[in-house]
PDB file of C-alpha atoms and ligand atoms in Angstrom:
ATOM      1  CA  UNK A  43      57.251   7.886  41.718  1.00  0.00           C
ATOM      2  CA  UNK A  44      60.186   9.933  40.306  1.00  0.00           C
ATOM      3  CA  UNK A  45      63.645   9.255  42.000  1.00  0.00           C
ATOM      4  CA  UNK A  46      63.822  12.533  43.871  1.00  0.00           C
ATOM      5  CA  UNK A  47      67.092  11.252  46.154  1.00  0.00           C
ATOM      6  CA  UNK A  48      69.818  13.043  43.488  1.00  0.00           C
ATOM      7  CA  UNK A  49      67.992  16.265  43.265  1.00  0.00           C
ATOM      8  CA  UNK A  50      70.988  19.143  43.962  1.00  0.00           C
ATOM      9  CA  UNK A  51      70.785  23.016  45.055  1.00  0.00           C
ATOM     10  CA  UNK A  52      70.806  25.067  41.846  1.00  0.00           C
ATOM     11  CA  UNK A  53      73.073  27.589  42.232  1.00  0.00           C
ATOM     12  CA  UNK A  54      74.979  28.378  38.295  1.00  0.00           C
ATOM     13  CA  UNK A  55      73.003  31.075  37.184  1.00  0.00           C
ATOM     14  CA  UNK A  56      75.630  33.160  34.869  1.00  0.00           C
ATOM     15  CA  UNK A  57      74.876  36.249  36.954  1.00  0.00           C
ATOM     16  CA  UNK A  58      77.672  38.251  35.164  1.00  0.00           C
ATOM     17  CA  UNK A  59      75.906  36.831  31.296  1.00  0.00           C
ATOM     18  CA  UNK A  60      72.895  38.741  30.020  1.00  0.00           C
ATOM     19  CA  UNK A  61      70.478  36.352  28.088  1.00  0.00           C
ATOM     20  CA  UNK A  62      71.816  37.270  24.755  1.00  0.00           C
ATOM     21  CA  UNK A  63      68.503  38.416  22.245  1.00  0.00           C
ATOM     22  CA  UNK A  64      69.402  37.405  18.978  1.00  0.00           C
ATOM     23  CA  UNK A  65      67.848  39.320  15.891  1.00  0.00           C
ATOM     24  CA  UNK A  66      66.418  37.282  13.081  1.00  0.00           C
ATOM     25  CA  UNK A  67      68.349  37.532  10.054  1.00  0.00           C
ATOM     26  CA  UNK A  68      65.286  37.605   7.940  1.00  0.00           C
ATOM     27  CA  UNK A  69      63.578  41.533   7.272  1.00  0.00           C
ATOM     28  CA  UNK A  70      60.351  42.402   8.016  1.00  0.00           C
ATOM     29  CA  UNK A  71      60.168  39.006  10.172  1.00  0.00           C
ATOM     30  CA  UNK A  72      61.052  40.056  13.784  1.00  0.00           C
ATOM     31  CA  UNK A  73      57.150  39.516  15.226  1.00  0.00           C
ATOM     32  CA  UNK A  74      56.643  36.298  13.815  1.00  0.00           C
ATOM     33  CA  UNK A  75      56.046  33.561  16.386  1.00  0.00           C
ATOM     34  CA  UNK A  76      58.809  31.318  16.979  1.00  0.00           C
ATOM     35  CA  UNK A  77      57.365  28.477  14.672  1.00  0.00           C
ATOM     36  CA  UNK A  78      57.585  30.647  11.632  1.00  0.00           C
ATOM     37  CA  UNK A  79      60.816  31.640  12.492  1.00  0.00           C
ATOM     38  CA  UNK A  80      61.822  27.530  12.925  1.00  0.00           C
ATOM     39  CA  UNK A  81      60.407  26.826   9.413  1.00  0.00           C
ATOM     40  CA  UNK A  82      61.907  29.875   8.070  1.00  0.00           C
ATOM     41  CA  UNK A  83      64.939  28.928   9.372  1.00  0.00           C
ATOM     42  CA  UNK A  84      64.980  26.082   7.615  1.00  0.00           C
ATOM     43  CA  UNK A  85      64.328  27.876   3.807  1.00  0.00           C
ATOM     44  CA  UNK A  86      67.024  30.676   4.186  1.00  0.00           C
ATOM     45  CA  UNK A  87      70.359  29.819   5.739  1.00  0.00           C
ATOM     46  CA  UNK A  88      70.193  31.552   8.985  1.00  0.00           C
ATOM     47  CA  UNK A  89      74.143  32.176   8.699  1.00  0.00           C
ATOM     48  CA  UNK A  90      73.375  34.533   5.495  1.00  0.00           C
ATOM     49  CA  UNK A  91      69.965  35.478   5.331  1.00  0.00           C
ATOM     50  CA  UNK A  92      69.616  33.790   1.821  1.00  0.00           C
ATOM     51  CA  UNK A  93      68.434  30.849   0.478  1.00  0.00           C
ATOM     52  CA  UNK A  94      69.114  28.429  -3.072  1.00  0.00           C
ATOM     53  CA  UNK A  95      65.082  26.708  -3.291  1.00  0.00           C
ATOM     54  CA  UNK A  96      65.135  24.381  -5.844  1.00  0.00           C
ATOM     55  CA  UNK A  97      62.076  24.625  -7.583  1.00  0.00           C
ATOM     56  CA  UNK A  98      60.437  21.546  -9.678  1.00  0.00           C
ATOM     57  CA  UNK A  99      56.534  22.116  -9.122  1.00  0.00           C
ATOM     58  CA  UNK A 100      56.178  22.973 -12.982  1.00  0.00           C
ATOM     59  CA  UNK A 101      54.662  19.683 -13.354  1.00  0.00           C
ATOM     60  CA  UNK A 102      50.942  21.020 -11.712  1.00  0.00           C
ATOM     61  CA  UNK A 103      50.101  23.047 -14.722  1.00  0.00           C
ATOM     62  CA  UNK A 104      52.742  21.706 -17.021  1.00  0.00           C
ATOM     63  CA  UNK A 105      53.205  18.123 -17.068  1.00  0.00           C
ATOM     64  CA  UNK A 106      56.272  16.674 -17.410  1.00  0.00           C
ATOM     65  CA  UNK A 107      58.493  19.432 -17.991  1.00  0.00           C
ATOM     66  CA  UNK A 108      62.306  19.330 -19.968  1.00  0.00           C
ATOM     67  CA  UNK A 109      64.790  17.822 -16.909  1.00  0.00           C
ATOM     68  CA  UNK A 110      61.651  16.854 -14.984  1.00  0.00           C
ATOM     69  CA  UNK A 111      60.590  13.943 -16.628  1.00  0.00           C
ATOM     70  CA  UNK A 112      62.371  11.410 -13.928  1.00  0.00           C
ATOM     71  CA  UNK A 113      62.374  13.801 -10.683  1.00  0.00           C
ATOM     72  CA  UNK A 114      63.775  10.696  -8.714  1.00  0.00           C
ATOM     73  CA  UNK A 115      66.528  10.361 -11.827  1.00  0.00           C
ATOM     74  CA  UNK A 116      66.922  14.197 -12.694  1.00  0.00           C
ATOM     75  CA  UNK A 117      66.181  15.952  -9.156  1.00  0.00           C
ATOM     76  CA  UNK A 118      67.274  13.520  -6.329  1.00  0.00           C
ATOM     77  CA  UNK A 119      70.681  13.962  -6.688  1.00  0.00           C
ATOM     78  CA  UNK A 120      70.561  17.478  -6.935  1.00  0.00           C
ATOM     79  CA  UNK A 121      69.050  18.100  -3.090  1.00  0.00           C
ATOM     80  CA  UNK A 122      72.042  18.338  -1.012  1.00  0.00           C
ATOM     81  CA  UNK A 123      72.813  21.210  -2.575  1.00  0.00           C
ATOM     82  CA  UNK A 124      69.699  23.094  -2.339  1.00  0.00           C
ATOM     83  CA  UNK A 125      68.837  24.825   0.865  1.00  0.00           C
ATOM     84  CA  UNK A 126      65.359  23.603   0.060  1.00  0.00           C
ATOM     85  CA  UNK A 127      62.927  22.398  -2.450  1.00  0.00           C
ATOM     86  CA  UNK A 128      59.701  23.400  -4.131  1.00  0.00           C
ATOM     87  CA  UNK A 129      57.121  20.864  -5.255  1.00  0.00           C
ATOM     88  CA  UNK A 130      53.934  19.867  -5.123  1.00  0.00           C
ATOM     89  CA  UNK A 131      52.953  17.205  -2.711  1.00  0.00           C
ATOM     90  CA  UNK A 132      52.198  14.346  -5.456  1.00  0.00           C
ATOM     91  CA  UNK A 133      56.012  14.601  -6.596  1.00  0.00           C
ATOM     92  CA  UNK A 134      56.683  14.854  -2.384  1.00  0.00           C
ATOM     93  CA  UNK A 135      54.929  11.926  -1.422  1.00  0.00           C
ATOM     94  CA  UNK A 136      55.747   9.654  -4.582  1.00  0.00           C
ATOM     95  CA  UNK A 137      59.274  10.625  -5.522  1.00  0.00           C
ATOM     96  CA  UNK A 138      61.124  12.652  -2.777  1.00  0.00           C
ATOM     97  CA  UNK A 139      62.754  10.436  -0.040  1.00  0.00           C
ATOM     98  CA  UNK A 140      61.306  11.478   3.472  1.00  0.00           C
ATOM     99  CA  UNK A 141      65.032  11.441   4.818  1.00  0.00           C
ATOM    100  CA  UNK A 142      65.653  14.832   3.239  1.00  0.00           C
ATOM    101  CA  UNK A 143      65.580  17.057   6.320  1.00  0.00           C
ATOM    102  CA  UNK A 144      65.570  20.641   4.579  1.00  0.00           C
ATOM    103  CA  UNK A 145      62.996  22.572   3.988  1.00  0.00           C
ATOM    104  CA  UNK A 146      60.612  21.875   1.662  1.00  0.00           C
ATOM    105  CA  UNK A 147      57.955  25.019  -0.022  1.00  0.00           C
ATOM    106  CA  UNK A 148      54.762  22.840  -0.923  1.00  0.00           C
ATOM    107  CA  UNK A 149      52.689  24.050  -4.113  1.00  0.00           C
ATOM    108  CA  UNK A 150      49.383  25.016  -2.551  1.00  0.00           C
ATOM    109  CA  UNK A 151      47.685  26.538  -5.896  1.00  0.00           C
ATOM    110  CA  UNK A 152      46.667  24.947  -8.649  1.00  0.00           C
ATOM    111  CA  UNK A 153      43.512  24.380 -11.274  1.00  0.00           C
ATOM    112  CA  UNK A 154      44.161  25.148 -14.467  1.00  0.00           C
ATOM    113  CA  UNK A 155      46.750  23.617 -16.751  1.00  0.00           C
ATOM    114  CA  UNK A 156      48.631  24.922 -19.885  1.00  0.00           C
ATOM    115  CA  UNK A 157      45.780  24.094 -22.047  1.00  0.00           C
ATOM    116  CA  UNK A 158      43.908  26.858 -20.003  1.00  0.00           C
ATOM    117  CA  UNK A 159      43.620  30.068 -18.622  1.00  0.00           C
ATOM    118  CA  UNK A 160      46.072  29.606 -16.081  1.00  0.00           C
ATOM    119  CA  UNK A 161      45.590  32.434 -13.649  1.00  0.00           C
ATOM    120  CA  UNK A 162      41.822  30.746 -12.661  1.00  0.00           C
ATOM    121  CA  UNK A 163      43.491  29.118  -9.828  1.00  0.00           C
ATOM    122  CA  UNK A 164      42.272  27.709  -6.381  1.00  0.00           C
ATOM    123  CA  UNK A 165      43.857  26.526  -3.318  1.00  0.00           C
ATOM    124  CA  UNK A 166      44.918  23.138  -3.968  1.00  0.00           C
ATOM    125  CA  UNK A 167      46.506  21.850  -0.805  1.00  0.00           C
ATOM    126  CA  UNK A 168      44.807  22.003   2.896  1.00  0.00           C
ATOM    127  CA  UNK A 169      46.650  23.222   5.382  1.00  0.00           C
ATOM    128  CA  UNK A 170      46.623  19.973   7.811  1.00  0.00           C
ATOM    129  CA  UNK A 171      47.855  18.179   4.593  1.00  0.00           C
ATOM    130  CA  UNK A 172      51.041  21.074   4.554  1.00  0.00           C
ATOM    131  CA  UNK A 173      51.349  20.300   8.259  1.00  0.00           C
ATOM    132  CA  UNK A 174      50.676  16.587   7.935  1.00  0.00           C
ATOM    133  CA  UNK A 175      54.054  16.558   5.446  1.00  0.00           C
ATOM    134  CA  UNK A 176      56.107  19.178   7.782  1.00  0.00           C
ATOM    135  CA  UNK A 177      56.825  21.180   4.818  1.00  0.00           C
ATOM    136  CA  UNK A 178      58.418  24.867   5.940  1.00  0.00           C
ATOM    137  CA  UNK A 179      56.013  27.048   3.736  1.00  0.00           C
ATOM    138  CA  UNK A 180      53.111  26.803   1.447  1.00  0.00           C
ATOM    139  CA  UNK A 181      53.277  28.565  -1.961  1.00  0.00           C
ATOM    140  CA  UNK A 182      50.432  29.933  -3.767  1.00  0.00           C
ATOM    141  CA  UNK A 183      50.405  32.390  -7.042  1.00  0.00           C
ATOM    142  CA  UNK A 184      49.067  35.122  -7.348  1.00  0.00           C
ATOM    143  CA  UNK A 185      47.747  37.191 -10.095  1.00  0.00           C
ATOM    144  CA  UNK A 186      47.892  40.937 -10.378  1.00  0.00           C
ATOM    145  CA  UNK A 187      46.510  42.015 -13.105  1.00  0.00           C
ATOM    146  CA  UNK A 188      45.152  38.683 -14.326  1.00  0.00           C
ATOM    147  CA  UNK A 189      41.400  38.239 -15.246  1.00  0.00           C
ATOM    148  CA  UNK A 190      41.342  36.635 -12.055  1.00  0.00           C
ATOM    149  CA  UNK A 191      43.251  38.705  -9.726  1.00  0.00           C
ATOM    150  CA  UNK A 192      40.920  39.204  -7.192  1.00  0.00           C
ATOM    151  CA  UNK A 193      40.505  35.062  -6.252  1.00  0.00           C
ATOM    152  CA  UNK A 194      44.484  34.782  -6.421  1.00  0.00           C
ATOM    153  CA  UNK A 195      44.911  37.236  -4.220  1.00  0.00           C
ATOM    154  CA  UNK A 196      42.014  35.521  -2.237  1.00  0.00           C
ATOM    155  CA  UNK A 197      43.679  32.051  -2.637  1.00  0.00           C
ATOM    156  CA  UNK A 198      46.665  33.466  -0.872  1.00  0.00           C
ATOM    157  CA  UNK A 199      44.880  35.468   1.926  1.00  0.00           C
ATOM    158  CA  UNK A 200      43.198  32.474   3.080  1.00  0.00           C
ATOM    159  CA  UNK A 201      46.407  30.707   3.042  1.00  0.00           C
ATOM    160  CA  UNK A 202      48.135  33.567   5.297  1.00  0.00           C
ATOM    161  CA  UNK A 203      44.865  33.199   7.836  1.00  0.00           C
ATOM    162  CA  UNK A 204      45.221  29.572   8.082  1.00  0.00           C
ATOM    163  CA  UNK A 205      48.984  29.823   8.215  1.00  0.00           C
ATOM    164  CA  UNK A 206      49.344  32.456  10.830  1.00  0.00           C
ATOM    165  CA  UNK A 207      46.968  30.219  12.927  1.00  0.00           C
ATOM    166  CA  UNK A 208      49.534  27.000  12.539  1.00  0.00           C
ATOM    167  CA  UNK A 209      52.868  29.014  12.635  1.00  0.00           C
ATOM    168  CA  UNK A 210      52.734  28.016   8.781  1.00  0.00           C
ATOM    169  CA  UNK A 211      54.468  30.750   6.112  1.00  0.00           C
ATOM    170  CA  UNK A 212      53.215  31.622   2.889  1.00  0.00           C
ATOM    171  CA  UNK A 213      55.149  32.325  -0.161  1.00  0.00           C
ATOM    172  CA  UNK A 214      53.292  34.549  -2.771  1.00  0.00           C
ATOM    173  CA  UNK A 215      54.556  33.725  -5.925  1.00  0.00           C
ATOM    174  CA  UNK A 216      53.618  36.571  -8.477  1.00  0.00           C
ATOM    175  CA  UNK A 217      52.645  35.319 -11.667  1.00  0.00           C
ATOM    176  CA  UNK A 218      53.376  37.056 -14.732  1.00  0.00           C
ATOM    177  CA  UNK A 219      51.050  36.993 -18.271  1.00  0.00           C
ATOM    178  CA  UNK A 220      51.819  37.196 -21.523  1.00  0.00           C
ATOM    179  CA  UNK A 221      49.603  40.572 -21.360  1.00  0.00           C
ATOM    180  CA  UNK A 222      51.290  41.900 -18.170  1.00  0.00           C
ATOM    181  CA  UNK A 223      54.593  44.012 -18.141  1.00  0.00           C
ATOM    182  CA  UNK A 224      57.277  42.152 -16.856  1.00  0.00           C
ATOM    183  CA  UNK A 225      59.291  46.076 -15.369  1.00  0.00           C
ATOM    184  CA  UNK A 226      59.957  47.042 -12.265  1.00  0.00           C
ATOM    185  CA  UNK A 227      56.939  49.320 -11.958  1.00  0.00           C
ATOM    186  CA  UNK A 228      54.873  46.410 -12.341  1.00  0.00           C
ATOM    187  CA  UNK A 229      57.030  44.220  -9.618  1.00  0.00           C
ATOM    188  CA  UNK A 230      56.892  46.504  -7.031  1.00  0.00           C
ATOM    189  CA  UNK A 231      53.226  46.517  -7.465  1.00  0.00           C
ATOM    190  CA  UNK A 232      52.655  42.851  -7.566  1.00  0.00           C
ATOM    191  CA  UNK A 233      55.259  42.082  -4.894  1.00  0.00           C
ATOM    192  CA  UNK A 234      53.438  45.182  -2.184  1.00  0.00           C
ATOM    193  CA  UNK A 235      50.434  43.659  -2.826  1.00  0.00           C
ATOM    194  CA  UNK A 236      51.099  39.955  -1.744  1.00  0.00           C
ATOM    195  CA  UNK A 237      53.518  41.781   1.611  1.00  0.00           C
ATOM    196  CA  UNK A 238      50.961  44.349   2.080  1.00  0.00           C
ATOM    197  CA  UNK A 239      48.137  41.303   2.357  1.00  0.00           C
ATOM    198  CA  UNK A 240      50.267  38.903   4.863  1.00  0.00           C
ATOM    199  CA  UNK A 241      52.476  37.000   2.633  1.00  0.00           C
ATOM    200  CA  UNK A 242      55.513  35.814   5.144  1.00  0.00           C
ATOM    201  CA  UNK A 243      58.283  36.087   1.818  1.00  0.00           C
ATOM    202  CA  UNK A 244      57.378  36.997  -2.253  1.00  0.00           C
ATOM    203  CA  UNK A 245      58.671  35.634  -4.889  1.00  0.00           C
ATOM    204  CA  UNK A 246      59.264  37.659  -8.322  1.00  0.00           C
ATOM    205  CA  UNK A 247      61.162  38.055 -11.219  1.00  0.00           C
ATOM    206  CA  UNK A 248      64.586  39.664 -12.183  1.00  0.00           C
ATOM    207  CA  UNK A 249      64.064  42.936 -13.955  1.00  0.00           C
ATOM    208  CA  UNK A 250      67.220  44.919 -15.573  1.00  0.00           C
ATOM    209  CA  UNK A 251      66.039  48.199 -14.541  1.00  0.00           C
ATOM    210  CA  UNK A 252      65.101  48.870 -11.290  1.00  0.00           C
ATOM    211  CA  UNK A 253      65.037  45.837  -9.441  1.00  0.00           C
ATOM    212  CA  UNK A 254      66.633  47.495  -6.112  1.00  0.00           C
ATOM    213  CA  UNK A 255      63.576  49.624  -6.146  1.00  0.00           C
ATOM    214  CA  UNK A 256      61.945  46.195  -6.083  1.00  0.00           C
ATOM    215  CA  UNK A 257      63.464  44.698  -3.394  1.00  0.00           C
ATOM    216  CA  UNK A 258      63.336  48.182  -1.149  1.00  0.00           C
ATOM    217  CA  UNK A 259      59.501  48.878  -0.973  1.00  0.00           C
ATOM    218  CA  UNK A 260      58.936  45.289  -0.263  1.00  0.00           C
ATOM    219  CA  UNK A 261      58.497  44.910   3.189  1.00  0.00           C
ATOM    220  CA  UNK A 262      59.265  41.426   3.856  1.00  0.00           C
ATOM    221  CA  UNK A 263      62.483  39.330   1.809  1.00  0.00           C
ATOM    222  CA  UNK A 264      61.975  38.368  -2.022  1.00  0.00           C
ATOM    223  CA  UNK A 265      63.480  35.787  -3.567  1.00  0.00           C
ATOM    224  CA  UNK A 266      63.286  35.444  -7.791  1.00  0.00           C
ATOM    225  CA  UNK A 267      62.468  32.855  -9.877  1.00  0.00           C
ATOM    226  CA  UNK A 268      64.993  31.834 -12.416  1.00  0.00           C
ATOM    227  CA  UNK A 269      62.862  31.522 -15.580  1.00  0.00           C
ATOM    228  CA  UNK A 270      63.432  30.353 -19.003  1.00  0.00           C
ATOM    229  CA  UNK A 271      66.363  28.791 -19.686  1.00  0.00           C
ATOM    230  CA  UNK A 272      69.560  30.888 -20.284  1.00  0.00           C
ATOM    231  CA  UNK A 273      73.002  30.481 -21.276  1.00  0.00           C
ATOM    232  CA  UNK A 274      74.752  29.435 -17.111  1.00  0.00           C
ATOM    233  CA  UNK A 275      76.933  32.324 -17.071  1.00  0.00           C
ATOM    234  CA  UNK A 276      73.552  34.949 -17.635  1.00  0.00           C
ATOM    235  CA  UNK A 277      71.982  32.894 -15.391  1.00  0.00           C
ATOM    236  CA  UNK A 278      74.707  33.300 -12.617  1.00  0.00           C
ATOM    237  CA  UNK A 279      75.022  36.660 -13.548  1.00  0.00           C
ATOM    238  CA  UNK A 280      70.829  37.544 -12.759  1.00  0.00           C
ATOM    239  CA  UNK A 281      70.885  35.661  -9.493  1.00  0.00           C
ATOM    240  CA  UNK A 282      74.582  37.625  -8.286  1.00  0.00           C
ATOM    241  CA  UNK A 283      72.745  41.163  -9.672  1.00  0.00           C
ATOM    242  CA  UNK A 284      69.376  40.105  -7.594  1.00  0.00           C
ATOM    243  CA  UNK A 285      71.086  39.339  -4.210  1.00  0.00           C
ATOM    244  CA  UNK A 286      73.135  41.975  -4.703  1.00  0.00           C
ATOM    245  CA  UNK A 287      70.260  44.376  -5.571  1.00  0.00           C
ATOM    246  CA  UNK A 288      68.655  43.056  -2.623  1.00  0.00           C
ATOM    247  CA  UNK A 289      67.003  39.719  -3.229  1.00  0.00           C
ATOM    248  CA  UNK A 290      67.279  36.977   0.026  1.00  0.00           C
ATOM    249  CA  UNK A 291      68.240  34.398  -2.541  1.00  0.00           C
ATOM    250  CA  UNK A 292      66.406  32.476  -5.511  1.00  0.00           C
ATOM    251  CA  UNK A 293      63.952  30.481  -6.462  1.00  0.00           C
ATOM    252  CA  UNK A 294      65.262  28.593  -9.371  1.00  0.00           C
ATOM    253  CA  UNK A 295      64.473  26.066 -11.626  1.00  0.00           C
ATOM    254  CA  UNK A 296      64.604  25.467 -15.389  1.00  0.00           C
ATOM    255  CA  UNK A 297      68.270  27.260 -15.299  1.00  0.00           C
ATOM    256  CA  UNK A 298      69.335  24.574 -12.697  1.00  0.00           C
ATOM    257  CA  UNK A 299      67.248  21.068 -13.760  1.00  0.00           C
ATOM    258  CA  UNK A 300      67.832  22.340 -17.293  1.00  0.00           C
ATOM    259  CA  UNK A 301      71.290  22.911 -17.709  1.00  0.00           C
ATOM    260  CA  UNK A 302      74.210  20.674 -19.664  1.00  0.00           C
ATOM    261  CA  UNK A 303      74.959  19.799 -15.514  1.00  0.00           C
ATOM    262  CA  UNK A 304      73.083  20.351 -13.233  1.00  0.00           C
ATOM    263  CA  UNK A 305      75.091  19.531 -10.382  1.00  0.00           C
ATOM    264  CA  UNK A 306      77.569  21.989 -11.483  1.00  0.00           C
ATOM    265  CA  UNK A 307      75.077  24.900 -11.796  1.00  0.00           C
ATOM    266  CA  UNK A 308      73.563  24.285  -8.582  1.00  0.00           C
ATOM    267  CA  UNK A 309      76.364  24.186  -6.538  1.00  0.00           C
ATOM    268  CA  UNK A 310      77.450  27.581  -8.694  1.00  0.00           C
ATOM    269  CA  UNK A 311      74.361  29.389  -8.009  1.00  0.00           C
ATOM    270  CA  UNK A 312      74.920  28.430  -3.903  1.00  0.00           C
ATOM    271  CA  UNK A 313      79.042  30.490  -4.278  1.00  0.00           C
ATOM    272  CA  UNK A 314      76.993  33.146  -5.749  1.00  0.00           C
ATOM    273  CA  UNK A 315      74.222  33.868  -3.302  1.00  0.00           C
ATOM    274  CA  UNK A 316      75.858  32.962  -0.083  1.00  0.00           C
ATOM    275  CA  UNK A 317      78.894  33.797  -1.135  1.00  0.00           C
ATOM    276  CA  UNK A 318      78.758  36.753  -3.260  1.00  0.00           C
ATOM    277  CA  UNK A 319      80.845  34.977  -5.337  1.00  0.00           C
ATOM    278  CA  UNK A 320      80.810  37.369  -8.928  1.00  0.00           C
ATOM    279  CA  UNK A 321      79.355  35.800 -12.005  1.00  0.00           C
ATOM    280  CA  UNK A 322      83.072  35.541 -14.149  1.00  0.00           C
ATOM    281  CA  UNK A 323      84.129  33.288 -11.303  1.00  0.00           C
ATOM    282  CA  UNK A 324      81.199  31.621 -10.796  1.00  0.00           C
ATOM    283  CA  UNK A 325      81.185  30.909 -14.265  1.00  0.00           C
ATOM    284  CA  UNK A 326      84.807  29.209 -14.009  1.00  0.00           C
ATOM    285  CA  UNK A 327      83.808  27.429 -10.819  1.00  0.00           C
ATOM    286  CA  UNK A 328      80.627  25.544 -12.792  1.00  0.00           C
ATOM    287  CA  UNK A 329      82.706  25.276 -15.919  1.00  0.00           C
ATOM    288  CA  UNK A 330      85.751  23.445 -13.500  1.00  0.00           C
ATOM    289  CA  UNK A 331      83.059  21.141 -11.828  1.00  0.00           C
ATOM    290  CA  UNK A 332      81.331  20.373 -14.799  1.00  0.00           C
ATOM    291  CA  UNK A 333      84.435  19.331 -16.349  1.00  0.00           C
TER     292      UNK A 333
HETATM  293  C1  LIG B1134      56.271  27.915 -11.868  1.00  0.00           C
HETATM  294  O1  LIG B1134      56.127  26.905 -12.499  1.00  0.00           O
HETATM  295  C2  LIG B1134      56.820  27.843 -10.561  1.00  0.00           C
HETATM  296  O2  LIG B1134      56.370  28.808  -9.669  1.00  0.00           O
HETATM  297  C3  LIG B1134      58.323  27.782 -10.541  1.00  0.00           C
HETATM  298  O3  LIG B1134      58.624  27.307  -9.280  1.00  0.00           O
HETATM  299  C4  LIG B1134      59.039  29.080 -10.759  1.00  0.00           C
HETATM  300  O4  LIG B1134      58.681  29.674 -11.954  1.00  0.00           O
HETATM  301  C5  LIG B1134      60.556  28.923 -10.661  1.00  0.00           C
HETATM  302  O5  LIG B1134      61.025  28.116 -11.651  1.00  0.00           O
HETATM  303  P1  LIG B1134      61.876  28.702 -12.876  1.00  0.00           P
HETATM  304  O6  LIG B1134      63.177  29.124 -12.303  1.00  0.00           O
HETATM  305  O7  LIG B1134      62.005  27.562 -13.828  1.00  0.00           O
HETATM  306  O8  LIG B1134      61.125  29.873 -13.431  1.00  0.00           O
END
């Protein structure tokens, strides 16, 4: 029987406060349910609407990738500074320690490797196995374009179905081919295409010209990948033109895990999308931390 003795009168009820609504930082996100907004919240930083994922899942159609070989070595170190990390959940379970309390963007496509053609892919990950890990979003890539455009984009609208049942977001990653145009014509396209079909964010690439355009008919936030490796200061300069162009941030990679130091570049990339920090000084800050 609960000890009822104690119980007082309520009587503080703020009547001169109204219940404050907050909006959610994140566009094109305001009727999710409040579980996708909690996951969400912990892939962008809800202070600036952006977010630095750290992405290492080459490995599921790759291998062992340049500056992936020892992800515990190589990658561990780098996670403080990453508001949250991409991977697949064999590097997850076997390499990431379970005390990192960010958000993590599980690789949920997969089937073909390099030795293939890559855009025959398939779900790869079941949704209770995304919930069983409390990751914050499932990833899946999709193809437009591709010989097999019509099961990517398949792949990720099951995803979105089984997603929106578990309060689960989906990141569509557009893929690009060595046949497809890599322009912003072709962006927009891919990027409408995985909004328009339930994708919670998209992820895409830089393009020179155009990219705002991009980033504007895309109804929900984009973040873009970092691709091959550049020189750091071209690097920093793509990811300051994206989020300034209207990108919520980047995926990045190969120009983080592959650079001379990676800590340095990391915590370069974070000045320059939460803190619109330009590239020339963002160049000085990772040259002065990487000594
Ligand atoms: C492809 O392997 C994955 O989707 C990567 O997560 C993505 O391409 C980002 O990595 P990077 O910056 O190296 O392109």
């Amino acid at each position: 029987m609960a000890d009822t003795d104690g119980i007082q009168d309520t009587h503080d009820y703020h009547l001169d406060i109204a219940q404050t609504a907050e909006t959610f930082p994140l566009k094109g996100c305001q009727s999710l349910d409040w579980g996708m907004k909690n996951r969400l919240s912990h892939i962008f930083d809800p202070k600036t609407g952006r977010t630095v994922m750290l992405a290492v899942d080459h490995g599921y159609f790759m291998g062992p990738t340049s500056g992936l070989e020892r992800i515990d070595v190589n990658i561990n170190p780098l996670l403080p500074y990453a508001n949250t990390l991409m991977c697949t959940r064999g590097v997850l379970r076997s390499l990431i320690p379970p005390t990192f309390n960010k958000g993590v963007v599980l690789r949920a496509s997969g089937g073909p490797s390099i030795l293939k053609e890559l855009s025959d892919e398939r779900i790869a990950v079941d949704m209770e196995d995304a919930l069983r890990l409390n990751v914050a979003a499932v990833a899946v890539q999709v193809f437009i374009g591709g010989p097999f455009e019509t099961q990517s984009v398949h792949n990720m609208t099951q995803l979105v179905d089984q997603g929106n049942r578990y309060g689960m977001p989906v990141l569509g990653v557009t893929a690009v081919g060595k046949e497809l145009a890599r322009d912003a014509k072709y962006m927009r396209l891919a990027t409408r295409i995985c909004a328009e079909l339930g994708a919670t964010y998209v992820k895409t690439y830089f393009v020179e010209k155009g990219f705002e355009t991009v980033a504007a008919a895309c109804p929900v936030p984009i973040v873009i990948a970092g691709g091959k490796k550049l020189p750091e200061k071209e690097a920093l300069t793509m990811a300051y033109q994206a989020v300034q162009q209207g990108a919520a941030g980047v995926d990045m990679g190969r120009n983080i895990f592959q650079s001379t130091a990676p800590t340095a570049m990391i915590q370069a990339v974070r000045k320059v999308v939460h803190e619109n920090m330009k590239p020339n000084e963002a160049y000085e800050y990772y040259q002065s931390l990487a000594g």
